[in-house]
PDB file of C-alpha atoms in Angstrom:
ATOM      1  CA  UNK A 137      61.691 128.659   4.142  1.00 50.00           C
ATOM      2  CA  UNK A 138      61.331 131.085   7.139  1.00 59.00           C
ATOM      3  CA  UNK A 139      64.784 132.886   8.206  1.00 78.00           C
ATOM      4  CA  UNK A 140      64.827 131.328  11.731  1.00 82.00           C
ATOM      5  CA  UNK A 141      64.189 127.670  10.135  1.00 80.00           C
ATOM      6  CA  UNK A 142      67.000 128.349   7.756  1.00 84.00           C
ATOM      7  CA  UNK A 143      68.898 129.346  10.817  1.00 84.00           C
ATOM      8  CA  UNK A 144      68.117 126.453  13.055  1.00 83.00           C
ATOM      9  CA  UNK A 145      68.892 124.282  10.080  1.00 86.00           C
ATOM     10  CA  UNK A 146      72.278 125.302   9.795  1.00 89.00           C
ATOM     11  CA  UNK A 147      72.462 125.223  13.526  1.00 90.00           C
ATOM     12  CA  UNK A 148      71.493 121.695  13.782  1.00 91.00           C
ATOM     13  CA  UNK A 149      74.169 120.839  10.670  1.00 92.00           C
ATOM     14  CA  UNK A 150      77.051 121.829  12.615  1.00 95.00           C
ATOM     15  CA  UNK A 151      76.037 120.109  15.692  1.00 95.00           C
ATOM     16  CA  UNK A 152      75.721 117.163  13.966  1.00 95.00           C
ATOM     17  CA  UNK A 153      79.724 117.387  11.966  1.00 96.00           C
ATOM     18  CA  UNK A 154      80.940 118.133  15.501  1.00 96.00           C
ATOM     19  CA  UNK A 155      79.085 114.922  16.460  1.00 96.00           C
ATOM     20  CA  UNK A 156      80.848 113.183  13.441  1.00 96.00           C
ATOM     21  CA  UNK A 157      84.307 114.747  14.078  1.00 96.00           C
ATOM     22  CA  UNK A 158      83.726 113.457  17.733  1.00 96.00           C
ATOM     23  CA  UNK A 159      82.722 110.201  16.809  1.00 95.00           C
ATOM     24  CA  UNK A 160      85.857 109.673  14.482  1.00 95.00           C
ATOM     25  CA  UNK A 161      88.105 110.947  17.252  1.00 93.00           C
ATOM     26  CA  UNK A 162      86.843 108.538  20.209  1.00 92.00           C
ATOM     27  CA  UNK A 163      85.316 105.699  18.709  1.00 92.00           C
ATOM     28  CA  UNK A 164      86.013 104.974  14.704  1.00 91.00           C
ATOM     29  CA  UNK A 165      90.118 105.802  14.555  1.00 91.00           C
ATOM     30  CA  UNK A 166      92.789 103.494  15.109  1.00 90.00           C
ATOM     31  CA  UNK A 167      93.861 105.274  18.240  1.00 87.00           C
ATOM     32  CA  UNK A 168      90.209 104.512  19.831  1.00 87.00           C
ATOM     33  CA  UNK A 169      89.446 101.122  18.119  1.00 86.00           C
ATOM     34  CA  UNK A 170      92.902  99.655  20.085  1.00 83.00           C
ATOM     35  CA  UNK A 171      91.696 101.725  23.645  1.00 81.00           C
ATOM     36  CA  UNK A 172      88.012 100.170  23.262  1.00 78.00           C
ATOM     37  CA  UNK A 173      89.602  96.706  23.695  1.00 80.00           C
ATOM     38  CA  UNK A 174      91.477  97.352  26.865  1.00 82.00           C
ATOM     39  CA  UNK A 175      88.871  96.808  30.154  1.00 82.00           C
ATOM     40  CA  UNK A 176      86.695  99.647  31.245  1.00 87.00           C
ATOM     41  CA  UNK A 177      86.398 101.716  34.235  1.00 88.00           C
ATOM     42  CA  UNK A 178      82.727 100.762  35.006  1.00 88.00           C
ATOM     43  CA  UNK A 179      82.955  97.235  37.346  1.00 83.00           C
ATOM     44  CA  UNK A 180      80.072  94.634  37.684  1.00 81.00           C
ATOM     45  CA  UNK A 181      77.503  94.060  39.998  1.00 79.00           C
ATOM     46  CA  UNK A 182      77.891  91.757  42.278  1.00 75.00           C
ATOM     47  CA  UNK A 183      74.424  91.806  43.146  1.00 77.00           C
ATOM     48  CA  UNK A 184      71.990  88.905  43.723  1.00 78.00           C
ATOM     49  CA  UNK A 185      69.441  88.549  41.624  1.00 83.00           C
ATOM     50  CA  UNK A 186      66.596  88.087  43.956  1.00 81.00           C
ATOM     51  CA  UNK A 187      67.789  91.041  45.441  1.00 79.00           C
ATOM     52  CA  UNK A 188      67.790  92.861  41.971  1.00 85.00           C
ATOM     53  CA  UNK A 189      64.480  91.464  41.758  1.00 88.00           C
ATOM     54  CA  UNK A 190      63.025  92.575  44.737  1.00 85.00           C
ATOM     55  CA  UNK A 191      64.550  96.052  44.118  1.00 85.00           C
ATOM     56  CA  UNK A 192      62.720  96.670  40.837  1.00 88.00           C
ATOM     57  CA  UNK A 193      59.221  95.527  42.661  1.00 89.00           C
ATOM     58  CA  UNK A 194      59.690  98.095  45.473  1.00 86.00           C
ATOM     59  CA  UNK A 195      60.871 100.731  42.641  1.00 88.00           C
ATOM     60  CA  UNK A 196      57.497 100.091  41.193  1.00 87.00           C
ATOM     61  CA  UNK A 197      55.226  99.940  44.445  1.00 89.00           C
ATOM     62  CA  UNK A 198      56.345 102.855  45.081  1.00 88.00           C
ATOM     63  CA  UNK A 199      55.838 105.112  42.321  1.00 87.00           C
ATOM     64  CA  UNK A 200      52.455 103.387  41.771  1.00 89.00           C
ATOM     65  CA  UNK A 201      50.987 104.717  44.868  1.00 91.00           C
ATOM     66  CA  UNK A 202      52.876 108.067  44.367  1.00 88.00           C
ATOM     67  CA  UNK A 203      51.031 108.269  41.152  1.00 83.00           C
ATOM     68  CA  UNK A 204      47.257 107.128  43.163  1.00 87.00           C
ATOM     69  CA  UNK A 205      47.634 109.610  45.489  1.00 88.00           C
ATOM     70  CA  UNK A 206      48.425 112.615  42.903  1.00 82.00           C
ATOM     71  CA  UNK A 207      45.360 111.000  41.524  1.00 81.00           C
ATOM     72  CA  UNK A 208      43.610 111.351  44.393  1.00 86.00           C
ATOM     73  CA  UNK A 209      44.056 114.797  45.281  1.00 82.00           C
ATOM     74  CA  UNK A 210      43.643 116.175  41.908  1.00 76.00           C
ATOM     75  CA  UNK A 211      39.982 114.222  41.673  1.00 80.00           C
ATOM     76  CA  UNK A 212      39.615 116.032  44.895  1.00 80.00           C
ATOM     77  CA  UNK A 213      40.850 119.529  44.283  1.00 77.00           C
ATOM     78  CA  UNK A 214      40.431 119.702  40.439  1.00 72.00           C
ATOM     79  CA  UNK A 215      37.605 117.233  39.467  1.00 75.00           C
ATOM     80  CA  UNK A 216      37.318 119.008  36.375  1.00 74.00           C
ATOM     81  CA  UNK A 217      40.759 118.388  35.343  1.00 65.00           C
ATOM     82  CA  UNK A 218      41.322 115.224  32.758  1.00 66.00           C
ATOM     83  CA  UNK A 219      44.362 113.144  33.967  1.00 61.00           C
ATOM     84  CA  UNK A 220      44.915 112.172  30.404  1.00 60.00           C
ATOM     85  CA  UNK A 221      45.684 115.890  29.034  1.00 64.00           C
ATOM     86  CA  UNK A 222      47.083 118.618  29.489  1.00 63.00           C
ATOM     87  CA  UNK A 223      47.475 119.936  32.815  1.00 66.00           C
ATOM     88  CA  UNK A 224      46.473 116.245  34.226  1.00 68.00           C
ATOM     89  CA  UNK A 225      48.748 114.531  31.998  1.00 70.00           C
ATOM     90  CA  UNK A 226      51.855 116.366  33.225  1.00 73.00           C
ATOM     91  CA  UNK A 227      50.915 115.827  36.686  1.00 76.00           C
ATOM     92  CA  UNK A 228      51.149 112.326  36.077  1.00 76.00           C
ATOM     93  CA  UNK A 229      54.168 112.381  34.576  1.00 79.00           C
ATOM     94  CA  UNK A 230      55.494 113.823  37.806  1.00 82.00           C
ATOM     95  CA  UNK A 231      53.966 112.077  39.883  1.00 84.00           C
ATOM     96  CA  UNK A 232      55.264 108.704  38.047  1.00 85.00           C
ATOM     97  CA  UNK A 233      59.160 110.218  37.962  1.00 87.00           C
ATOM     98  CA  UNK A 234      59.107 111.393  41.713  1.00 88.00           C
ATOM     99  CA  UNK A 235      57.815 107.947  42.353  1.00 89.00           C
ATOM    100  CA  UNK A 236      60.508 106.280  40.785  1.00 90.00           C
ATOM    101  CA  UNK A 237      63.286 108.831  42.518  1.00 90.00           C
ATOM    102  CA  UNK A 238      61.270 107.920  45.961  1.00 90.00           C
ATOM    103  CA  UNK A 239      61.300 104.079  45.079  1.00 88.00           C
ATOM    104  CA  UNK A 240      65.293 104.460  44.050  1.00 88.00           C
ATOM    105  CA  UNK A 241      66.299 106.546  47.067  1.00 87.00           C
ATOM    106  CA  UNK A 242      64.655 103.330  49.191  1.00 83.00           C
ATOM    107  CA  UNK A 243      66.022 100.393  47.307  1.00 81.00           C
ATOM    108  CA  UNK A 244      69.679 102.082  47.405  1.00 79.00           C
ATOM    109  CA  UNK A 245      69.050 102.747  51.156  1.00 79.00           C
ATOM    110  CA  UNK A 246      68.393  98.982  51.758  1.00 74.00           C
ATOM    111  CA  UNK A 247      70.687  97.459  49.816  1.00 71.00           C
ATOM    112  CA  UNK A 248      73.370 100.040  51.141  1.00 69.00           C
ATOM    113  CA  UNK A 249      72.495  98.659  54.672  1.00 65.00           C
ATOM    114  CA  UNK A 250      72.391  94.934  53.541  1.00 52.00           C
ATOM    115  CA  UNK A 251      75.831  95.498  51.534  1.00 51.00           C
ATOM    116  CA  UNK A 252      74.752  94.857  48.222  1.00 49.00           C
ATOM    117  CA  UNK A 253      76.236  97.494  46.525  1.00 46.00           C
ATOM    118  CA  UNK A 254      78.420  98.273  43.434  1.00 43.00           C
ATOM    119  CA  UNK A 255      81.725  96.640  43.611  1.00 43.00           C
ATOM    120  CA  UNK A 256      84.011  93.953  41.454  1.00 36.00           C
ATOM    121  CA  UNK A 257      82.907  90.740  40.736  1.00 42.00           C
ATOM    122  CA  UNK A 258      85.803  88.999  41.593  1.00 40.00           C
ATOM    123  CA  UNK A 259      84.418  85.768  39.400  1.00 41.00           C
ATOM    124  CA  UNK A 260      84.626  88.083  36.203  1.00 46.00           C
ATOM    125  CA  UNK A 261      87.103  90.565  37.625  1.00 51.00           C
ATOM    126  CA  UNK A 262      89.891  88.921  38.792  1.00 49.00           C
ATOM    127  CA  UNK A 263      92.454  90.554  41.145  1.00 50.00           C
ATOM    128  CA  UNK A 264      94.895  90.753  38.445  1.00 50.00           C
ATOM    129  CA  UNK A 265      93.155  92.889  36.496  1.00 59.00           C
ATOM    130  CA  UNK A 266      93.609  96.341  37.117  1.00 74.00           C
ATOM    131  CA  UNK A 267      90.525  98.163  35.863  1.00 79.00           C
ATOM    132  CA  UNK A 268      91.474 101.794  35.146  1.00 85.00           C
ATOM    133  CA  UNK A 269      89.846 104.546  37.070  1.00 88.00           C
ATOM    134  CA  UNK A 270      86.113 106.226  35.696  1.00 91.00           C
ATOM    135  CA  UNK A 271      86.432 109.626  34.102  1.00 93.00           C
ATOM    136  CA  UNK A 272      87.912 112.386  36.319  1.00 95.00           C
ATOM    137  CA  UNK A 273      85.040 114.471  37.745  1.00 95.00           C
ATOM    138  CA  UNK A 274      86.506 118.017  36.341  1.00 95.00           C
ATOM    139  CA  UNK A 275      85.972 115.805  32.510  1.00 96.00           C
ATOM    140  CA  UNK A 276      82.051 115.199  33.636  1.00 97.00           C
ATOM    141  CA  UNK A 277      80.301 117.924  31.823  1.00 97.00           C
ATOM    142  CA  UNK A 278      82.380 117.437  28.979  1.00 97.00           C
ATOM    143  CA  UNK A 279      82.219 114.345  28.358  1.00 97.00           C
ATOM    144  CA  UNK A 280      78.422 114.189  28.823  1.00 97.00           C
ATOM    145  CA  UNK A 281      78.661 117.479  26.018  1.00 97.00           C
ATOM    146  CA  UNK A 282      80.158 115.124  23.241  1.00 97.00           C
ATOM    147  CA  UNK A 283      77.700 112.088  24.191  1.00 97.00           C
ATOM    148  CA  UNK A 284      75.258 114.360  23.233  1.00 97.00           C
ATOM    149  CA  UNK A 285      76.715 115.739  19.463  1.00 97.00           C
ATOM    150  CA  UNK A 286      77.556 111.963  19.242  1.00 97.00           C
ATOM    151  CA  UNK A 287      73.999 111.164  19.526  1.00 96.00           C
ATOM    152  CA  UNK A 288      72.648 114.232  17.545  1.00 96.00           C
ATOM    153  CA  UNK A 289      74.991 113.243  14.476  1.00 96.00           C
ATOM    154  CA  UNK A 290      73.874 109.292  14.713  1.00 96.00           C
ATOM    155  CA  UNK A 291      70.245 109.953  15.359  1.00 95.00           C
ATOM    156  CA  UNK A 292      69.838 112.713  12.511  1.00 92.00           C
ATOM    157  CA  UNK A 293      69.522 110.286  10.093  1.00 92.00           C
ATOM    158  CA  UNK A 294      66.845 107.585  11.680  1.00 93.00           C
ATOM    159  CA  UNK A 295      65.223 110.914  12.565  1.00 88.00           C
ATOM    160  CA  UNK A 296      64.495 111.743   8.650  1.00 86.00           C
ATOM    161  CA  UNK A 297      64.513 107.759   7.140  1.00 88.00           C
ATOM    162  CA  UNK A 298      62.501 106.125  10.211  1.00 90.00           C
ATOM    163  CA  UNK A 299      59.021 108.328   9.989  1.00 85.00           C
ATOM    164  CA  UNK A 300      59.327 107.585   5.719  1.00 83.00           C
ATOM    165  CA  UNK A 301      59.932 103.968   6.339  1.00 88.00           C
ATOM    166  CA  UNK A 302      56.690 104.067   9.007  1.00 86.00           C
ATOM    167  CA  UNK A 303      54.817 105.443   6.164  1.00 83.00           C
ATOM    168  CA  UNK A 304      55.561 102.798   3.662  1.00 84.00           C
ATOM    169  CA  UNK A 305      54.222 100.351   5.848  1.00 83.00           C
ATOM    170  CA  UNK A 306      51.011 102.118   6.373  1.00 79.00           C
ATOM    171  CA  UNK A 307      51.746 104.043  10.223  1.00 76.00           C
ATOM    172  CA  UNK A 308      51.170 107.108  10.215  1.00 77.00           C
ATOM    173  CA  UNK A 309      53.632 109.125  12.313  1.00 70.00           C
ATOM    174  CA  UNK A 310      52.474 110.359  15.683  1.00 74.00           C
ATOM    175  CA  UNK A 311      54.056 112.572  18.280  1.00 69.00           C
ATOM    176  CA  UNK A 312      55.062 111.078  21.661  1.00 70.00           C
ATOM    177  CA  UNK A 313      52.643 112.616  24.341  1.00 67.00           C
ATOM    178  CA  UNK A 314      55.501 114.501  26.326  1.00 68.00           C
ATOM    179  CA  UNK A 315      55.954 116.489  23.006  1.00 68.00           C
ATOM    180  CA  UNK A 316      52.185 117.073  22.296  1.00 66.00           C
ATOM    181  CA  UNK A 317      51.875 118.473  25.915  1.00 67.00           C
ATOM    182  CA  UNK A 318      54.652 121.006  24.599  1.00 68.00           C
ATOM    183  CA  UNK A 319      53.072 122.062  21.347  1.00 67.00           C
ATOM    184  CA  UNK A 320      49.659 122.276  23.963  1.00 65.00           C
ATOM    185  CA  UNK A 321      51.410 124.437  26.752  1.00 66.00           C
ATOM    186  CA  UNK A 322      49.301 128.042  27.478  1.00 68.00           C
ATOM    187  CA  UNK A 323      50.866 129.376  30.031  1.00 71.00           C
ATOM    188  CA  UNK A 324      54.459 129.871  30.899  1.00 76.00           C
ATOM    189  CA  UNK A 325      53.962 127.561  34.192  1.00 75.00           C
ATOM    190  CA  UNK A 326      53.503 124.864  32.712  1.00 76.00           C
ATOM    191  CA  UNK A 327      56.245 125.250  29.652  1.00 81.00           C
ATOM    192  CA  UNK A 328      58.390 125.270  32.939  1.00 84.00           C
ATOM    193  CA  UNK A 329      56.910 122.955  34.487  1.00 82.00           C
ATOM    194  CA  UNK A 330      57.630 120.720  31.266  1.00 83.00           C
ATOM    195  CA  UNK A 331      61.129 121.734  31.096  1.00 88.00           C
ATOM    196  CA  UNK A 332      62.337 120.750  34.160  1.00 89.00           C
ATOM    197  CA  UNK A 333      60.488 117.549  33.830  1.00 87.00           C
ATOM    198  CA  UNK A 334      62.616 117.075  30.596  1.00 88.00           C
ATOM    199  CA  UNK A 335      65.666 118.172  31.130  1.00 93.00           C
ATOM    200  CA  UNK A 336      66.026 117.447  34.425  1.00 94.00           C
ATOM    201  CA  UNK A 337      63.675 115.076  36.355  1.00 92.00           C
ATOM    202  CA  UNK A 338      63.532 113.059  33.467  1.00 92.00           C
ATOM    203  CA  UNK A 339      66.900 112.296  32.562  1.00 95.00           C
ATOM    204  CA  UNK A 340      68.119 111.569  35.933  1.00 95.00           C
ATOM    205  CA  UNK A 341      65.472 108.686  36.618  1.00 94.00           C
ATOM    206  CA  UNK A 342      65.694 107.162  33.560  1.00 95.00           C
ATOM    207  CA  UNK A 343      69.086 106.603  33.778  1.00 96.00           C
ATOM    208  CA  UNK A 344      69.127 105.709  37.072  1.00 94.00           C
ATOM    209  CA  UNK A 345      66.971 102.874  35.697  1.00 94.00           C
ATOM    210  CA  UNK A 346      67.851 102.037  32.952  1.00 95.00           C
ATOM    211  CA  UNK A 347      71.581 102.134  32.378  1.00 96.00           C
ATOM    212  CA  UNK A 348      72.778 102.426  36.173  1.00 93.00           C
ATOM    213  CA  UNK A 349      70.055  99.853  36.785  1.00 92.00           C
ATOM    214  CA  UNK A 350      69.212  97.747  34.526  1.00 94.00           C
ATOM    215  CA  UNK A 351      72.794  97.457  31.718  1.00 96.00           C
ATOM    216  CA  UNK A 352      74.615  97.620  34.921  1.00 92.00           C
ATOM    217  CA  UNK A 353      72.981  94.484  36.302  1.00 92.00           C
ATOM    218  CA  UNK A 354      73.108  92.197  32.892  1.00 94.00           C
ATOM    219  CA  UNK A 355      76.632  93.052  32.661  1.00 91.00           C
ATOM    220  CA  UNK A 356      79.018  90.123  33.105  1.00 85.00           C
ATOM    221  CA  UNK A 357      75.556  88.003  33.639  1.00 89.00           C
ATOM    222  CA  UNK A 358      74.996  87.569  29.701  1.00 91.00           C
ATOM    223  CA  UNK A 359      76.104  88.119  26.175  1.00 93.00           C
ATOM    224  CA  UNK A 360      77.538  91.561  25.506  1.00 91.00           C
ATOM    225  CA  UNK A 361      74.718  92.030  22.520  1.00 92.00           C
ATOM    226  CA  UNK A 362      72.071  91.627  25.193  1.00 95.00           C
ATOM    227  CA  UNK A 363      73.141  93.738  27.343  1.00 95.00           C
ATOM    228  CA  UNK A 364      73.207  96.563  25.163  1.00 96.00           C
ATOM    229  CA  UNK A 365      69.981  95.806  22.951  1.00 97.00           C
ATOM    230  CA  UNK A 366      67.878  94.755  25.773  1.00 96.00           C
ATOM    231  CA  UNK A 367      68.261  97.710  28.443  1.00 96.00           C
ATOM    232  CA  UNK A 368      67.892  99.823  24.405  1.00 97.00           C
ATOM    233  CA  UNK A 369      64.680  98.098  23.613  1.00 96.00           C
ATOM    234  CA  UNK A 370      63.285  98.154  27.169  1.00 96.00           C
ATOM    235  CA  UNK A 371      63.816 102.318  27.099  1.00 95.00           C
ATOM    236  CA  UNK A 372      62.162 102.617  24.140  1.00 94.00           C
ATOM    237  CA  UNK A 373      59.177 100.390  24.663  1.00 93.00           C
ATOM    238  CA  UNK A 374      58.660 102.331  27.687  1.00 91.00           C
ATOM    239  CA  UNK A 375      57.992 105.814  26.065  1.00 88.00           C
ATOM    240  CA  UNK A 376      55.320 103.846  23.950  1.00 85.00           C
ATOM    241  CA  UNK A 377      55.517 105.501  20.558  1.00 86.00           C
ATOM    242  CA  UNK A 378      56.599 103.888  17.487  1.00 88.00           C
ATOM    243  CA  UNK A 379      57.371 107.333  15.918  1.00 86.00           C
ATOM    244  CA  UNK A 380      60.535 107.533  18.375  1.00 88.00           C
ATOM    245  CA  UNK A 381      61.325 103.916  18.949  1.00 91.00           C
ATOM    246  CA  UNK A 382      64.015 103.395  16.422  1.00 94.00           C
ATOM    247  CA  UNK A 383      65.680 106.730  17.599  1.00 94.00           C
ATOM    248  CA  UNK A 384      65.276 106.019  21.261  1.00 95.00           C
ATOM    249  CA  UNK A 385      66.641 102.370  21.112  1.00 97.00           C
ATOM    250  CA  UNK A 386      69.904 103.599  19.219  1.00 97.00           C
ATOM    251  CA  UNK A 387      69.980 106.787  21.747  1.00 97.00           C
ATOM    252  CA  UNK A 388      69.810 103.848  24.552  1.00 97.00           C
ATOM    253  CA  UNK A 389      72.629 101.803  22.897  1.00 97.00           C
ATOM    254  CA  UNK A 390      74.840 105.684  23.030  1.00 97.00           C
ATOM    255  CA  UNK A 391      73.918 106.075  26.493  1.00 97.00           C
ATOM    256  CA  UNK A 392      75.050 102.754  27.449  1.00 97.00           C
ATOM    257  CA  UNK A 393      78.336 102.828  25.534  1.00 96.00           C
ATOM    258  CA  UNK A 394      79.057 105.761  27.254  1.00 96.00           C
ATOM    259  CA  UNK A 395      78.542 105.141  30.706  1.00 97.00           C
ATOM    260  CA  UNK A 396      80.274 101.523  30.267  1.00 95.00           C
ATOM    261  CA  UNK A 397      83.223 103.543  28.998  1.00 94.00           C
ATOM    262  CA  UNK A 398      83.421 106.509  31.432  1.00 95.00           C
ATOM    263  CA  UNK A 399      82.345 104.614  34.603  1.00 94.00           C
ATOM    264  CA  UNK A 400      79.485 107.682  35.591  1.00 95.00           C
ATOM    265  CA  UNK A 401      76.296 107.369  35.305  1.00 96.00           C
ATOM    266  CA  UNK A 402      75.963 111.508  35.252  1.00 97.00           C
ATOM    267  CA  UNK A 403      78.086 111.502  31.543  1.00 97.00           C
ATOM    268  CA  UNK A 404      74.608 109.751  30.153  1.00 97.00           C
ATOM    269  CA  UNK A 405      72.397 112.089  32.306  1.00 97.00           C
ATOM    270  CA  UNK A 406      74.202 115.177  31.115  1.00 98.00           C
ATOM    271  CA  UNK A 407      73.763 113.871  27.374  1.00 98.00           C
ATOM    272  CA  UNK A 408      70.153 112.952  28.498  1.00 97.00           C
ATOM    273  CA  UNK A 409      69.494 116.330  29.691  1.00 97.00           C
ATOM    274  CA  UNK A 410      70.940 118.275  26.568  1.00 97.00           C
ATOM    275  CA  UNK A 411      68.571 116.152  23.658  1.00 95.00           C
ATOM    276  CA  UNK A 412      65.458 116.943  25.029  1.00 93.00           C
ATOM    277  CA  UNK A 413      66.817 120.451  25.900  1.00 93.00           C
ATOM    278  CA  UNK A 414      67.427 120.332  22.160  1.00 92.00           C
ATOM    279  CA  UNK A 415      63.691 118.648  21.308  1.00 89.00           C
ATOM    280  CA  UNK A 416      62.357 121.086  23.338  1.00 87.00           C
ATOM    281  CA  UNK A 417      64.113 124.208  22.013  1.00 87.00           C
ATOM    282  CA  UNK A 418      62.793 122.785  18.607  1.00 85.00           C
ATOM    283  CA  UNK A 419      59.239 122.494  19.876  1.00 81.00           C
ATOM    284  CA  UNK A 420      59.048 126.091  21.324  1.00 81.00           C
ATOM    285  CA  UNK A 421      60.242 127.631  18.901  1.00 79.00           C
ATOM    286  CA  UNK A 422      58.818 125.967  15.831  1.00 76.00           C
ATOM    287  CA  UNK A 423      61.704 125.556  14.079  1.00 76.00           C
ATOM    288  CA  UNK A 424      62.142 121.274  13.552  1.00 76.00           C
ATOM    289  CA  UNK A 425      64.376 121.243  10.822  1.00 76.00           C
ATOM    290  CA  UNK A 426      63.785 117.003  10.378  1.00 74.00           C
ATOM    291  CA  UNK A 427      59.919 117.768  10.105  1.00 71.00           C
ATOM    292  CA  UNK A 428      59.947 120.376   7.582  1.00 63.00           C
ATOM    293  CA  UNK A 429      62.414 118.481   5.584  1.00 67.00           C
ATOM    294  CA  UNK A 430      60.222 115.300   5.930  1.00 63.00           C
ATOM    295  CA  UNK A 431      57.328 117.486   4.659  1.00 64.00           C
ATOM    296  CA  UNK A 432      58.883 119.102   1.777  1.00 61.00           C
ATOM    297  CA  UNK A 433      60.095 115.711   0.494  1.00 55.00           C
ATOM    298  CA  UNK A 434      56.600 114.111   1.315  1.00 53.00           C
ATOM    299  CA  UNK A 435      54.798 112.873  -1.993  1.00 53.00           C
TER     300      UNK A 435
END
């Protein structure tokens, strides 16, 4: 085993024990089990749901003709350049996310100015109780650190079972795109390019969407297991690779559980941020400790 993989290895094995001693300390110890059942600093939407409706339609609209026109000029300025690879591909990508960013910035405008906007639902929020207040801003950053361990210490395992168990049934593993334009990269543009996408464009629209969006609608609307599986299941489905979709549903359930439970949506973008930091760092550098492990063990 090369000295940097044996290195990264043992990198990646105390990340995930801090993620375990983290995990024990805020969620699994009789200190945090009694503070998980008091109420939580994140209040529902009282927000109609043709209005909720309407907002994920514009969302939409918009990015779709933000991604036709990036379409459009590249046919016209770079015929020769596929929009399914490469250099074509990531374009796309961006075009999609500033799309949705545009499409967000304009619903929240409008529904600012028709006063639909985050507050208590006094029907599931009575005066009485006194919701405590979200996470102070100074605890941000580290909060959003130990979302991120968390996740590394829960996923590590679905990350080594989950690509076995696909084999058994006959699927043979396959890299998400995003990741296949990083192994791709040739120039140092463009592995740029891609990390600001992932670290950074990335994590801040899709969490926007789907946990300040979407979990923070269903809350209070229906039962507490749908509101965390669905908004899960919906993230996953959306990055369109079974490979990842067992991972990425339980990293949806973390990212919900945390923003519920801190009350700001930038603790789940931080953690966001950090993982594919951490995917990434893996994918420049060679050095996926889950994937050499998977192929030593492989029959």
């Amino acid at each position: 085993m090369p000295d940097k993989l044996i290195v990264a290895s043992a990198l990646e094995a105390a990340l995930v024990l801090s993620g375990l001693v983290l995990l024990w300390c805020f969620f699994l110890s009789p200190s945090a089990r009694a503070r998980a059942s008091q109420p939580m600093p994140l209040p529902y939407w009282d927000i109609p749901g043709y209005v909720f409706g309407l907002t994920i339609v514009r969302l939409f609209g918009v990015a779709f003709i933000i991604q036709l026109l990036a379409a459009s000029l590249l046919k016209k300025y770079a015929p020769d350049v596929p929009l399914d690879k490469g250099f074509g591909l990531l374009l796309s990508g961006f075009a999609l996310q500033l799309g949705l960013l545009l499409g967000l910035g304009v619903s929240w405008v409008l529904l600012k100015s028709n006063r639909f906007q985050a507050q208590l639902n006094v029907a599931i929020n009575p005066a009485a109780v006194q919701l405590p207040e979200p996470l102070p801003l100074s605890r941000i950053p580290f909060a959003g650190i130990a979302t991120f361990l968390i996740m590394i210490a829960l996923i590590a395992p679905i990350a080594l079972l989950w690509p076995v168990l696909l084999e058994q049934f006959g699927h043979t593993p396959k890299p998400q795109e995003v990741v296949e334009l990083f192994t791709a990269a040739d120039s140092t543009a463009q592995l740029l390019s891609m990390m600001l996408f992932a670290t950074i464009i990335a994590p801040i629209t899709e969490e926007l969407i789907f946990r300040f969006g979407i979990f923070r609608y269903l809350r209070g609307r229906v039962p507490r297991s749908v509101v965390f599986i669905l908004p899960a299941l919906m993230f996953a489905a959306a990055h369109q690779s079974l490979t990842a979709g067992l991972p990425l549903f339980v990293f949806g359930l973390i990212q919900a559980v945390a923003y519920e439970r801190t009350g700001r949506i930038a603790v789940p973008m931080i953690a966001h941020g950090l993982f594919n930091l951490h995917t990434a760092l893996f994918l420049m550098t060679g050095t996926d400790p889950y994937s050499a492990l998977i192929n030593r063990l492989a029959p």
